[in-house]
PDB file of C-alpha atoms in Angstrom:
ATOM      1  CA  MET E   1    -258.170-157.931 -27.537  1.00 27.00           C
ATOM      2  CA  PHE E   2    -255.342-160.062 -26.209  1.00 33.00           C
ATOM      3  CA  ARG E   3    -257.206-163.345 -25.849  1.00 34.00           C
ATOM      4  CA  GLY E   4    -256.463-164.441 -29.404  1.00 39.00           C
ATOM      5  CA  ARG E   5    -252.786-163.678 -28.987  1.00 38.00           C
ATOM      6  CA  ARG E   6    -252.717-165.758 -25.844  1.00 38.00           C
ATOM      7  CA  ILE E   7    -254.323-168.750 -27.561  1.00 39.00           C
ATOM      8  CA  PHE E   8    -251.997-168.412 -30.556  1.00 41.00           C
ATOM      9  CA  ALA E   9    -248.945-168.318 -28.281  1.00 42.00           C
ATOM     10  CA  ILE E  10    -250.032-171.432 -26.395  1.00 41.00           C
ATOM     11  CA  MET E  11    -250.782-173.284 -29.621  1.00 46.00           C
ATOM     12  CA  LEU E  12    -247.349-172.518 -31.032  1.00 46.00           C
ATOM     13  CA  VAL E  13    -245.591-173.367 -27.779  1.00 43.00           C
ATOM     14  CA  LEU E  14    -247.299-176.743 -27.694  1.00 44.00           C
ATOM     15  CA  LEU E  15    -246.813-177.683 -31.332  1.00 46.00           C
ATOM     16  CA  MET E  16    -243.594-175.896 -32.279  1.00 42.00           C
ATOM     17  CA  LEU E  17    -241.534-175.972 -29.085  1.00 38.00           C
ATOM     18  CA  VAL E  18    -242.772-178.427 -26.469  1.00 37.00           C
ATOM     19  CA  LEU E  19    -244.047-180.851 -29.068  1.00 38.00           C
ATOM     20  CA  ALA E  20    -241.514-180.552 -31.884  1.00 41.00           C
ATOM     21  CA  GLY E  21    -242.142-184.197 -32.620  1.00 40.00           C
ATOM     22  CA  CYS E  22    -241.881-187.038 -35.077  1.00 40.00           C
ATOM     23  CA  SER E  23    -244.372-188.911 -37.209  1.00 39.00           C
ATOM     24  CA  GLY E  24    -245.251-192.547 -36.697  1.00 39.00           C
ATOM     25  CA  GLN E  25    -246.719-194.300 -33.680  1.00 39.00           C
ATOM     26  CA  ASN E  26    -247.727-197.675 -32.288  1.00 38.00           C
ATOM     27  CA  SER E  27    -251.328-198.551 -31.585  1.00 35.00           C
ATOM     28  CA  ASP E  28    -250.904-197.329 -28.014  1.00 38.00           C
ATOM     29  CA  GLY E  29    -249.664-193.933 -29.191  1.00 37.00           C
ATOM     30  CA  THR E  30    -246.179-194.273 -27.703  1.00 38.00           C
ATOM     31  CA  GLN E  31    -242.951-195.188 -29.435  1.00 37.00           C
ATOM     32  CA  GLY E  32    -242.540-197.288 -32.548  1.00 38.00           C
ATOM     33  CA  THR E  33    -242.150-197.173 -36.304  1.00 38.00           C
ATOM     34  CA  SER E  34    -245.024-197.128 -38.767  1.00 40.00           C
ATOM     35  CA  ALA E  35    -245.105-199.794 -41.446  1.00 40.00           C
ATOM     36  CA  ALA E  36    -244.380-198.616 -44.969  1.00 40.00           C
ATOM     37  CA  THR E  37    -247.464-197.994 -47.058  1.00 44.00           C
ATOM     38  CA  PRO E  38    -247.704-197.852 -50.876  1.00 47.00           C
ATOM     39  CA  GLU E  39    -247.185-194.345 -52.173  1.00 52.00           C
ATOM     40  CA  SER E  40    -250.609-194.443 -53.823  1.00 69.00           C
ATOM     41  CA  ASP E  41    -252.261-194.676 -50.420  1.00 82.00           C
ATOM     42  CA  PRO E  42    -254.200-191.416 -49.869  1.00 84.00           C
ATOM     43  CA  ASN E  43    -253.482-191.699 -46.151  1.00 90.00           C
ATOM     44  CA  VAL E  44    -249.738-191.274 -46.781  1.00 92.00           C
ATOM     45  CA  VAL E  45    -248.087-188.025 -47.889  1.00 91.00           C
ATOM     46  CA  ALA E  46    -244.492-189.312 -47.804  1.00 91.00           C
ATOM     47  CA  THR E  47    -242.430-192.391 -47.049  1.00 92.00           C
ATOM     48  CA  VAL E  48    -239.162-192.015 -45.135  1.00 93.00           C
ATOM     49  CA  ASN E  49    -237.256-195.293 -45.296  1.00 93.00           C
ATOM     50  CA  ASP E  50    -239.536-197.630 -43.324  1.00 87.00           C
ATOM     51  CA  ASP E  51    -241.652-194.834 -41.825  1.00 90.00           C
ATOM     52  CA  VAL E  52    -244.538-192.933 -43.302  1.00 90.00           C
ATOM     53  CA  VAL E  53    -245.723-189.385 -42.879  1.00 91.00           C
ATOM     54  CA  ASP E  54    -249.447-189.920 -42.602  1.00 91.00           C
ATOM     55  CA  ALA E  55    -252.056-187.547 -43.957  1.00 93.00           C
ATOM     56  CA  ALA E  56    -253.861-187.250 -40.625  1.00 92.00           C
ATOM     57  CA  THR E  57    -250.757-185.883 -38.877  1.00 93.00           C
ATOM     58  CA  PHE E  58    -250.021-183.560 -41.789  1.00 94.00           C
ATOM     59  CA  ASN E  59    -253.588-182.244 -41.801  1.00 94.00           C
ATOM     60  CA  ILE E  60    -253.515-181.475 -38.078  1.00 94.00           C
ATOM     61  CA  TYR E  61    -250.343-179.438 -38.446  1.00 93.00           C
ATOM     62  CA  PHE E  62    -251.711-177.664 -41.498  1.00 94.00           C
ATOM     63  CA  ALA E  63    -254.965-176.819 -39.730  1.00 94.00           C
ATOM     64  CA  MET E  64    -253.037-175.426 -36.768  1.00 91.00           C
ATOM     65  CA  TYR E  65    -250.817-173.176 -38.883  1.00 91.00           C
ATOM     66  CA  GLU E  66    -253.686-172.201 -41.196  1.00 93.00           C
ATOM     67  CA  ARG E  67    -255.794-171.065 -38.256  1.00 91.00           C
ATOM     68  CA  ALA E  68    -252.949-169.059 -36.772  1.00 88.00           C
ATOM     69  CA  TYR E  69    -251.962-167.367 -40.034  1.00 89.00           C
ATOM     70  CA  LYS E  70    -255.533-166.480 -40.936  1.00 91.00           C
ATOM     71  CA  GLN E  71    -256.099-165.037 -37.484  1.00 87.00           C
ATOM     72  CA  TYR E  72    -253.208-162.636 -37.866  1.00 88.00           C
ATOM     73  CA  TYR E  73    -253.001-161.986 -41.611  1.00 89.00           C
ATOM     74  CA  GLY E  74    -256.554-162.417 -42.835  1.00 92.00           C
ATOM     75  CA  ASP E  75    -258.597-165.191 -44.427  1.00 93.00           C
ATOM     76  CA  ASP E  76    -256.938-164.773 -47.824  1.00 93.00           C
ATOM     77  CA  ILE E  77    -253.360-165.254 -46.598  1.00 91.00           C
ATOM     78  CA  LEU E  78    -252.997-168.743 -48.077  1.00 92.00           C
ATOM     79  CA  ASP E  79    -254.007-167.467 -51.525  1.00 93.00           C
ATOM     80  CA  GLN E  80    -251.452-164.672 -51.495  1.00 92.00           C
ATOM     81  CA  GLU E  81    -248.315-165.323 -53.522  1.00 88.00           C
ATOM     82  CA  PHE E  82    -244.764-165.572 -52.220  1.00 76.00           C
ATOM     83  CA  GLU E  83    -242.130-165.371 -54.979  1.00 79.00           C
ATOM     84  CA  GLY E  84    -244.720-166.511 -57.497  1.00 89.00           C
ATOM     85  CA  VAL E  85    -246.054-169.374 -55.380  1.00 89.00           C
ATOM     86  CA  LYS E  86    -249.184-169.299 -53.257  1.00 93.00           C
ATOM     87  CA  PHE E  87    -248.388-169.067 -49.567  1.00 92.00           C
ATOM     88  CA  GLY E  88    -250.620-172.075 -48.885  1.00 92.00           C
ATOM     89  CA  ASP E  89    -248.393-174.218 -51.114  1.00 93.00           C
ATOM     90  CA  VAL E  90    -245.262-172.869 -49.427  1.00 91.00           C
ATOM     91  CA  LEU E  91    -246.793-173.729 -46.068  1.00 92.00           C
ATOM     92  CA  ARG E  92    -247.659-177.257 -47.182  1.00 93.00           C
ATOM     93  CA  GLU E  93    -244.109-177.839 -48.398  1.00 92.00           C
ATOM     94  CA  ASP E  94    -242.608-176.450 -45.195  1.00 92.00           C
ATOM     95  CA  ILE E  95    -244.796-178.677 -43.026  1.00 93.00           C
ATOM     96  CA  LEU E  96    -243.975-181.736 -45.107  1.00 93.00           C
ATOM     97  CA  ASN E  97    -240.244-180.992 -44.913  1.00 93.00           C
ATOM     98  CA  MET E  98    -240.532-180.593 -41.155  1.00 92.00           C
ATOM     99  CA  LEU E  99    -242.283-183.935 -40.755  1.00 93.00           C
ATOM    100  CA  VAL E 100    -239.794-185.727 -43.012  1.00 94.00           C
ATOM    101  CA  GLN E 101    -236.922-184.242 -41.034  1.00 93.00           C
ATOM    102  CA  ASP E 102    -238.591-185.327 -37.797  1.00 92.00           C
ATOM    103  CA  ALA E 103    -238.897-188.868 -39.132  1.00 94.00           C
ATOM    104  CA  LEU E 104    -235.203-188.946 -40.037  1.00 95.00           C
ATOM    105  CA  ILE E 105    -234.254-187.685 -36.591  1.00 94.00           C
ATOM    106  CA  ARG E 106    -236.491-190.304 -35.008  1.00 94.00           C
ATOM    107  CA  GLN E 107    -234.874-193.070 -37.035  1.00 95.00           C
ATOM    108  CA  TYR E 108    -231.385-191.878 -36.205  1.00 96.00           C
ATOM    109  CA  VAL E 109    -232.005-191.730 -32.463  1.00 97.00           C
ATOM    110  CA  LEU E 110    -233.693-195.137 -32.337  1.00 96.00           C
ATOM    111  CA  SER E 111    -230.852-196.630 -34.406  1.00 96.00           C
ATOM    112  CA  THR E 112    -228.476-195.847 -31.535  1.00 96.00           C
ATOM    113  CA  GLY E 113    -230.403-198.213 -29.281  1.00 96.00           C
ATOM    114  CA  TYR E 114    -232.058-195.437 -27.303  1.00 97.00           C
ATOM    115  CA  THR E 115    -235.428-196.267 -25.749  1.00 96.00           C
ATOM    116  CA  ILE E 116    -237.808-193.959 -23.952  1.00 96.00           C
ATOM    117  CA  GLU E 117    -238.297-194.837 -20.314  1.00 97.00           C
ATOM    118  CA  GLN E 118    -241.977-195.141 -19.501  1.00 97.00           C
ATOM    119  CA  THR E 119    -241.628-192.976 -16.384  1.00 97.00           C
ATOM    120  CA  LEU E 120    -240.144-190.144 -18.467  1.00 96.00           C
ATOM    121  CA  PHE E 121    -242.883-190.463 -21.066  1.00 96.00           C
ATOM    122  CA  ASP E 122    -245.604-190.469 -18.401  1.00 96.00           C
ATOM    123  CA  GLU E 123    -244.104-187.391 -16.757  1.00 96.00           C
ATOM    124  CA  LYS E 124    -243.945-185.397 -19.998  1.00 94.00           C
ATOM    125  CA  TYR E 125    -247.405-186.469 -21.069  1.00 94.00           C
ATOM    126  CA  GLN E 126    -248.863-185.467 -17.719  1.00 95.00           C
ATOM    127  CA  GLU E 127    -247.208-182.050 -18.012  1.00 92.00           C
ATOM    128  CA  LEU E 128    -248.977-181.584 -21.329  1.00 90.00           C
ATOM    129  CA  GLN E 129    -252.291-182.753 -19.940  1.00 91.00           C
ATOM    130  CA  ASP E 130    -251.997-180.327 -17.032  1.00 91.00           C
ATOM    131  CA  LEU E 131    -251.219-177.492 -19.434  1.00 88.00           C
ATOM    132  CA  LEU E 132    -254.267-178.223 -21.551  1.00 88.00           C
ATOM    133  CA  ALA E 133    -256.489-178.658 -18.504  1.00 89.00           C
ATOM    134  CA  ASP E 134    -255.709-175.081 -17.510  1.00 89.00           C
ATOM    135  CA  ASP E 135    -256.848-173.680 -20.851  1.00 86.00           C
ATOM    136  CA  GLU E 136    -260.264-174.780 -22.079  1.00 86.00           C
ATOM    137  CA  GLU E 137    -260.131-172.520 -25.144  1.00 86.00           C
ATOM    138  CA  THR E 138    -256.978-174.138 -26.478  1.00 85.00           C
ATOM    139  CA  LYS E 139    -258.361-177.580 -25.709  1.00 86.00           C
ATOM    140  CA  ALA E 140    -261.500-176.689 -27.695  1.00 88.00           C
ATOM    141  CA  ILE E 141    -259.360-175.641 -30.664  1.00 88.00           C
ATOM    142  CA  TYR E 142    -257.453-178.912 -30.487  1.00 89.00           C
ATOM    143  CA  ASP E 143    -260.709-180.856 -30.484  1.00 89.00           C
ATOM    144  CA  GLU E 144    -261.939-178.861 -33.462  1.00 91.00           C
ATOM    145  CA  ILE E 145    -258.910-179.657 -35.646  1.00 91.00           C
ATOM    146  CA  GLY E 146    -258.711-183.304 -34.636  1.00 90.00           C
ATOM    147  CA  VAL E 147    -255.913-183.361 -32.064  1.00 92.00           C
ATOM    148  CA  ASP E 148    -256.575-186.586 -30.193  1.00 91.00           C
ATOM    149  CA  GLU E 149    -254.772-188.535 -27.495  1.00 93.00           C
ATOM    150  CA  ALA E 150    -252.771-190.599 -29.976  1.00 91.00           C
ATOM    151  CA  PHE E 151    -251.503-187.455 -31.713  1.00 91.00           C
ATOM    152  CA  LEU E 152    -250.498-185.847 -28.421  1.00 93.00           C
ATOM    153  CA  LYS E 153    -248.684-188.983 -27.292  1.00 94.00           C
ATOM    154  CA  THR E 154    -246.815-189.139 -30.575  1.00 91.00           C
ATOM    155  CA  GLN E 155    -245.750-185.528 -30.178  1.00 90.00           C
ATOM    156  CA  VAL E 156    -244.588-186.086 -26.598  1.00 94.00           C
ATOM    157  CA  GLU E 157    -242.553-189.044 -27.788  1.00 95.00           C
ATOM    158  CA  GLY E 158    -241.132-186.872 -30.549  1.00 93.00           C
ATOM    159  CA  SER E 159    -240.075-184.132 -28.150  1.00 93.00           C
ATOM    160  CA  ILE E 160    -238.203-186.669 -26.022  1.00 95.00           C
ATOM    161  CA  LEU E 161    -236.444-188.092 -29.070  1.00 96.00           C
ATOM    162  CA  MET E 162    -235.569-184.567 -30.192  1.00 94.00           C
ATOM    163  CA  ASP E 163    -233.964-183.885 -26.806  1.00 94.00           C
ATOM    164  CA  GLN E 164    -231.944-187.070 -27.148  1.00 97.00           C
ATOM    165  CA  PHE E 165    -230.957-186.102 -30.692  1.00 95.00           C
ATOM    166  CA  SER E 166    -229.656-182.766 -29.388  1.00 92.00           C
ATOM    167  CA  THR E 167    -227.682-184.611 -26.717  1.00 94.00           C
ATOM    168  CA  LEU E 168    -226.107-186.930 -29.292  1.00 95.00           C
ATOM    169  CA  ILE E 169    -225.212-184.076 -31.629  1.00 94.00           C
ATOM    170  CA  ASN E 170    -223.730-182.019 -28.796  1.00 92.00           C
ATOM    171  CA  GLU E 171    -221.615-184.989 -27.755  1.00 94.00           C
ATOM    172  CA  ASP E 172    -220.292-185.280 -31.311  1.00 94.00           C
ATOM    173  CA  ILE E 173    -219.491-181.565 -31.399  1.00 95.00           C
ATOM    174  CA  ASP E 174    -217.721-181.630 -28.031  1.00 95.00           C
ATOM    175  CA  ALA E 175    -215.675-184.628 -29.148  1.00 96.00           C
ATOM    176  CA  ASP E 176    -214.453-182.817 -32.284  1.00 96.00           C
ATOM    177  CA  THR E 177    -211.920-180.738 -30.419  1.00 96.00           C
ATOM    178  CA  GLU E 178    -209.886-180.018 -33.560  1.00 97.00           C
ATOM    179  CA  THR E 179    -212.796-178.234 -35.240  1.00 96.00           C
ATOM    180  CA  LEU E 180    -213.750-176.380 -32.065  1.00 97.00           C
ATOM    181  CA  ASP E 181    -210.178-175.240 -31.406  1.00 97.00           C
ATOM    182  CA  ASP E 182    -209.962-173.915 -34.968  1.00 97.00           C
ATOM    183  CA  LEU E 183    -213.232-172.020 -34.623  1.00 97.00           C
ATOM    184  CA  TYR E 184    -212.318-170.597 -31.226  1.00 97.00           C
ATOM    185  CA  ALA E 185    -209.107-169.296 -32.766  1.00 97.00           C
ATOM    186  CA  ASN E 186    -210.349-168.031 -36.127  1.00 96.00           C
ATOM    187  CA  TYR E 187    -214.134-167.559 -36.218  1.00 96.00           C
ATOM    188  CA  GLU E 188    -215.016-163.877 -35.840  1.00 96.00           C
ATOM    189  CA  VAL E 189    -217.681-163.500 -33.158  1.00 96.00           C
ATOM    190  CA  GLN E 190    -217.460-159.699 -32.970  1.00 97.00           C
ATOM    191  CA  VAL E 191    -216.086-156.894 -35.097  1.00 97.00           C
ATOM    192  CA  ARG E 192    -215.555-153.239 -34.431  1.00 97.00           C
ATOM    193  CA  ALA E 193    -216.254-151.165 -37.516  1.00 97.00           C
ATOM    194  CA  ARG E 194    -216.993-147.678 -38.715  1.00 97.00           C
ATOM    195  CA  HIS E 195    -219.041-146.770 -41.744  1.00 98.00           C
ATOM    196  CA  ILE E 196    -220.146-143.944 -43.976  1.00 98.00           C
ATOM    197  CA  LEU E 197    -223.738-144.090 -45.211  1.00 98.00           C
ATOM    198  CA  VAL E 198    -224.747-142.098 -48.299  1.00 97.00           C
ATOM    199  CA  ASP E 199    -227.715-142.111 -50.629  1.00 97.00           C
ATOM    200  CA  ASP E 200    -226.057-143.073 -53.920  1.00 96.00           C
ATOM    201  CA  GLU E 201    -223.263-145.312 -55.164  1.00 97.00           C
ATOM    202  CA  ALA E 202    -221.445-142.538 -57.012  1.00 97.00           C
ATOM    203  CA  THR E 203    -220.913-140.580 -53.792  1.00 97.00           C
ATOM    204  CA  ALA E 204    -219.761-143.734 -52.019  1.00 97.00           C
ATOM    205  CA  LEU E 205    -217.197-144.451 -54.752  1.00 98.00           C
ATOM    206  CA  GLU E 206    -215.948-140.874 -54.657  1.00 97.00           C
ATOM    207  CA  LEU E 207    -215.471-141.038 -50.881  1.00 98.00           C
ATOM    208  CA  LYS E 208    -213.671-144.365 -51.137  1.00 97.00           C
ATOM    209  CA  ASP E 209    -211.228-142.845 -53.631  1.00 97.00           C
ATOM    210  CA  ARG E 210    -210.580-139.947 -51.264  1.00 97.00           C
ATOM    211  CA  ILE E 211    -209.953-142.279 -48.319  1.00 97.00           C
ATOM    212  CA  GLU E 212    -207.556-144.419 -50.344  1.00 96.00           C
ATOM    213  CA  ALA E 213    -205.809-141.206 -51.427  1.00 96.00           C
ATOM    214  CA  GLY E 214    -205.089-140.424 -47.782  1.00 96.00           C
ATOM    215  CA  GLU E 215    -208.092-138.541 -46.375  1.00 97.00           C
ATOM    216  CA  ASP E 216    -209.317-139.544 -42.932  1.00 97.00           C
ATOM    217  CA  PHE E 217    -212.285-141.932 -42.827  1.00 97.00           C
ATOM    218  CA  ALA E 218    -213.622-140.496 -39.577  1.00 97.00           C
ATOM    219  CA  VAL E 219    -213.506-136.927 -40.822  1.00 97.00           C
ATOM    220  CA  LEU E 220    -215.382-137.824 -44.005  1.00 97.00           C
ATOM    221  CA  ALA E 221    -217.926-139.833 -42.003  1.00 97.00           C
ATOM    222  CA  ALA E 222    -218.648-136.850 -39.801  1.00 97.00           C
ATOM    223  CA  GLU E 223    -219.123-134.645 -42.864  1.00 97.00           C
ATOM    224  CA  TYR E 224    -220.994-136.907 -45.258  1.00 97.00           C
ATOM    225  CA  SER E 225    -222.617-139.840 -43.452  1.00 97.00           C
ATOM    226  CA  THR E 226    -226.398-139.748 -43.223  1.00 97.00           C
ATOM    227  CA  ASP E 227    -226.349-142.102 -40.237  1.00 96.00           C
ATOM    228  CA  THR E 228    -226.884-139.516 -37.536  1.00 92.00           C
ATOM    229  CA  GLY E 229    -226.293-142.075 -34.811  1.00 93.00           C
ATOM    230  CA  SER E 230    -222.667-142.670 -35.776  1.00 96.00           C
ATOM    231  CA  ALA E 231    -221.594-139.734 -37.973  1.00 96.00           C
ATOM    232  CA  SER E 232    -220.593-137.534 -35.029  1.00 95.00           C
ATOM    233  CA  ALA E 233    -218.351-140.366 -33.798  1.00 97.00           C
ATOM    234  CA  GLY E 234    -216.583-140.639 -37.141  1.00 97.00           C
ATOM    235  CA  GLY E 235    -218.869-143.473 -38.203  1.00 97.00           C
ATOM    236  CA  ASP E 236    -217.814-145.643 -35.270  1.00 97.00           C
ATOM    237  CA  LEU E 237    -220.292-148.475 -34.560  1.00 97.00           C
ATOM    238  CA  ASP E 238    -218.285-149.984 -31.688  1.00 96.00           C
ATOM    239  CA  TYR E 239    -218.219-153.786 -31.374  1.00 97.00           C
ATOM    240  CA  PHE E 240    -221.209-155.762 -32.632  1.00 96.00           C
ATOM    241  CA  ASP E 241    -222.140-159.437 -32.903  1.00 96.00           C
ATOM    242  CA  ARG E 242    -223.389-161.394 -35.843  1.00 94.00           C
ATOM    243  CA  GLY E 243    -227.131-161.047 -36.331  1.00 92.00           C
ATOM    244  CA  VAL E 244    -227.246-157.397 -35.281  1.00 94.00           C
ATOM    245  CA  MET E 245    -226.810-155.589 -38.597  1.00 95.00           C
ATOM    246  CA  VAL E 246    -228.756-156.121 -41.814  1.00 95.00           C
ATOM    247  CA  GLN E 247    -227.455-159.140 -43.719  1.00 94.00           C
ATOM    248  CA  GLU E 248    -225.600-157.314 -46.503  1.00 96.00           C
ATOM    249  CA  PHE E 249    -223.773-155.132 -43.987  1.00 97.00           C
ATOM    250  CA  GLU E 250    -222.944-158.082 -41.728  1.00 96.00           C
ATOM    251  CA  ASP E 251    -221.616-160.203 -44.580  1.00 96.00           C
ATOM    252  CA  ALA E 252    -219.231-157.441 -45.582  1.00 97.00           C
ATOM    253  CA  ALA E 253    -218.124-156.479 -42.082  1.00 97.00           C
ATOM    254  CA  PHE E 254    -217.363-160.038 -41.029  1.00 97.00           C
ATOM    255  CA  SER E 255    -215.364-160.771 -44.182  1.00 96.00           C
ATOM    256  CA  LEU E 256    -213.179-157.643 -44.361  1.00 97.00           C
ATOM    257  CA  PRO E 257    -209.578-157.662 -43.151  1.00 96.00           C
ATOM    258  CA  ILE E 258    -208.745-155.019 -40.554  1.00 97.00           C
ATOM    259  CA  GLY E 259    -208.071-151.655 -42.157  1.00 95.00           C
ATOM    260  CA  GLN E 260    -209.438-152.433 -45.624  1.00 96.00           C
ATOM    261  CA  ILE E 261    -212.186-150.208 -47.030  1.00 97.00           C
ATOM    262  CA  SER E 262    -215.127-152.071 -48.523  1.00 97.00           C
ATOM    263  CA  ASP E 263    -216.646-151.423 -51.906  1.00 97.00           C
ATOM    264  CA  PRO E 264    -220.023-149.665 -51.599  1.00 97.00           C
ATOM    265  CA  ILE E 265    -222.450-152.030 -49.852  1.00 97.00           C
ATOM    266  CA  LYS E 266    -226.088-151.509 -50.805  1.00 97.00           C
ATOM    267  CA  THR E 267    -228.772-152.001 -48.162  1.00 96.00           C
ATOM    268  CA  ASP E 268    -232.281-150.636 -47.714  1.00 94.00           C
ATOM    269  CA  TYR E 269    -230.708-147.638 -45.974  1.00 96.00           C
ATOM    270  CA  GLY E 270    -228.436-146.613 -48.827  1.00 97.00           C
ATOM    271  CA  TYR E 271    -224.778-147.260 -49.677  1.00 98.00           C
ATOM    272  CA  HIS E 272    -222.196-147.998 -47.002  1.00 98.00           C
ATOM    273  CA  LEU E 273    -218.431-147.798 -46.915  1.00 98.00           C
ATOM    274  CA  ILE E 274    -217.159-150.021 -44.109  1.00 98.00           C
ATOM    275  CA  GLU E 275    -213.810-150.144 -42.365  1.00 98.00           C
ATOM    276  CA  VAL E 276    -213.182-152.881 -39.804  1.00 97.00           C
ATOM    277  CA  GLU E 277    -210.950-151.719 -36.966  1.00 97.00           C
ATOM    278  CA  ASP E 278    -210.814-154.848 -34.825  1.00 97.00           C
ATOM    279  CA  ILE E 279    -211.924-158.474 -34.842  1.00 97.00           C
ATOM    280  CA  LYS E 280    -212.636-160.637 -31.825  1.00 97.00           C
ATOM    281  CA  THR E 281    -212.534-164.415 -31.633  1.00 98.00           C
ATOM    282  CA  VAL E 282    -213.181-166.574 -28.588  1.00 98.00           C
ATOM    283  CA  ASN E 283    -209.448-166.955 -28.033  1.00 98.00           C
ATOM    284  CA  SER E 284    -208.774-163.231 -28.329  1.00 97.00           C
ATOM    285  CA  MET E 285    -211.530-162.589 -25.787  1.00 97.00           C
ATOM    286  CA  ILE E 286    -209.868-165.027 -23.401  1.00 97.00           C
ATOM    287  CA  ALA E 287    -206.494-163.324 -23.968  1.00 97.00           C
ATOM    288  CA  ASP E 288    -208.099-159.946 -23.236  1.00 96.00           C
ATOM    289  CA  GLY E 289    -209.451-161.235 -19.919  1.00 96.00           C
ATOM    290  CA  GLU E 290    -213.117-161.323 -20.918  1.00 96.00           C
ATOM    291  CA  ASP E 291    -215.525-162.641 -18.290  1.00 97.00           C
ATOM    292  CA  ASP E 292    -215.824-166.446 -18.334  1.00 97.00           C
ATOM    293  CA  ALA E 293    -219.613-166.289 -18.673  1.00 97.00           C
ATOM    294  CA  VAL E 294    -219.308-164.153 -21.815  1.00 97.00           C
ATOM    295  CA  VAL E 295    -216.699-166.490 -23.296  1.00 97.00           C
ATOM    296  CA  GLU E 296    -218.935-169.506 -22.658  1.00 96.00           C
ATOM    297  CA  GLN E 297    -221.820-167.691 -24.320  1.00 96.00           C
ATOM    298  CA  TYR E 298    -219.821-167.321 -27.529  1.00 97.00           C
ATOM    299  CA  LYS E 299    -218.576-170.894 -27.322  1.00 96.00           C
ATOM    300  CA  ASP E 300    -222.174-172.061 -27.050  1.00 94.00           C
ATOM    301  CA  GLN E 301    -223.086-169.894 -30.022  1.00 94.00           C
ATOM    302  CA  ILE E 302    -220.402-171.551 -32.108  1.00 96.00           C
ATOM    303  CA  LYS E 303    -221.589-175.012 -31.052  1.00 93.00           C
ATOM    304  CA  THR E 304    -225.170-174.076 -31.907  1.00 90.00           C
ATOM    305  CA  ASN E 305    -224.040-173.023 -35.389  1.00 90.00           C
ATOM    306  CA  LEU E 306    -222.320-176.375 -35.827  1.00 89.00           C
TER     307      LEU E 306
END
């Protein structure tokens, strides 16, 4: 029952995480830039400056994703429509965009004069070989869809270049102290809010009028809110980070000034009235004596967003 899940996980780890790589390779399968090929060439699906995204690489990625999606969603998944477009076409576009982006990243890193040390390449490639040697089923799948040594070497090269790209970008971010200082001071990383959840907009508007006329938000939340988890606490949701609430709720909560009552916010759960009671930034956390490890976590989150 779990064997397929295990294979799927390994496949995605290899091709989406460990091997988030770039297109283009030399004859030995290590680093280099492919020569441009006329756009009419059936072996080329895109040209990126002087690099090409070759059809063979594209087809391997497509076969990998196709196999995984069919395994979990059925053989007809690629024919199903997503916003009026067949999922197979969406998948093809996503893969192509990924490979074009990889090529641009590759070009950028190599333009800085960076070169991959052979010892580093050999180490990473051996790690991959050892991983595959321990799983014959995954190796068989790779053989079936045409994953050969040259492809694997190209992906290993790509993962190294991606690591270097991340290093370069992080250096740029760390050097931009003005932007970071502004974000540490003003970017809301947490809010504390309370809400009232009701089934219809008319009720939400009526309750907002009553609150603005002087009635207590917490009392009305306890009486009217259908969110049983917070109603007894006057609608209090305590502090929460970005990415915790549904998007519509988050967008409203992280844009409201303290003390202002939102207009009714529609989500799949109903209509919400939101009142933000406090906002935390990195600097306010530091001023409040927050643990250094927690502060660094939010700093890293801000850098990741950048």
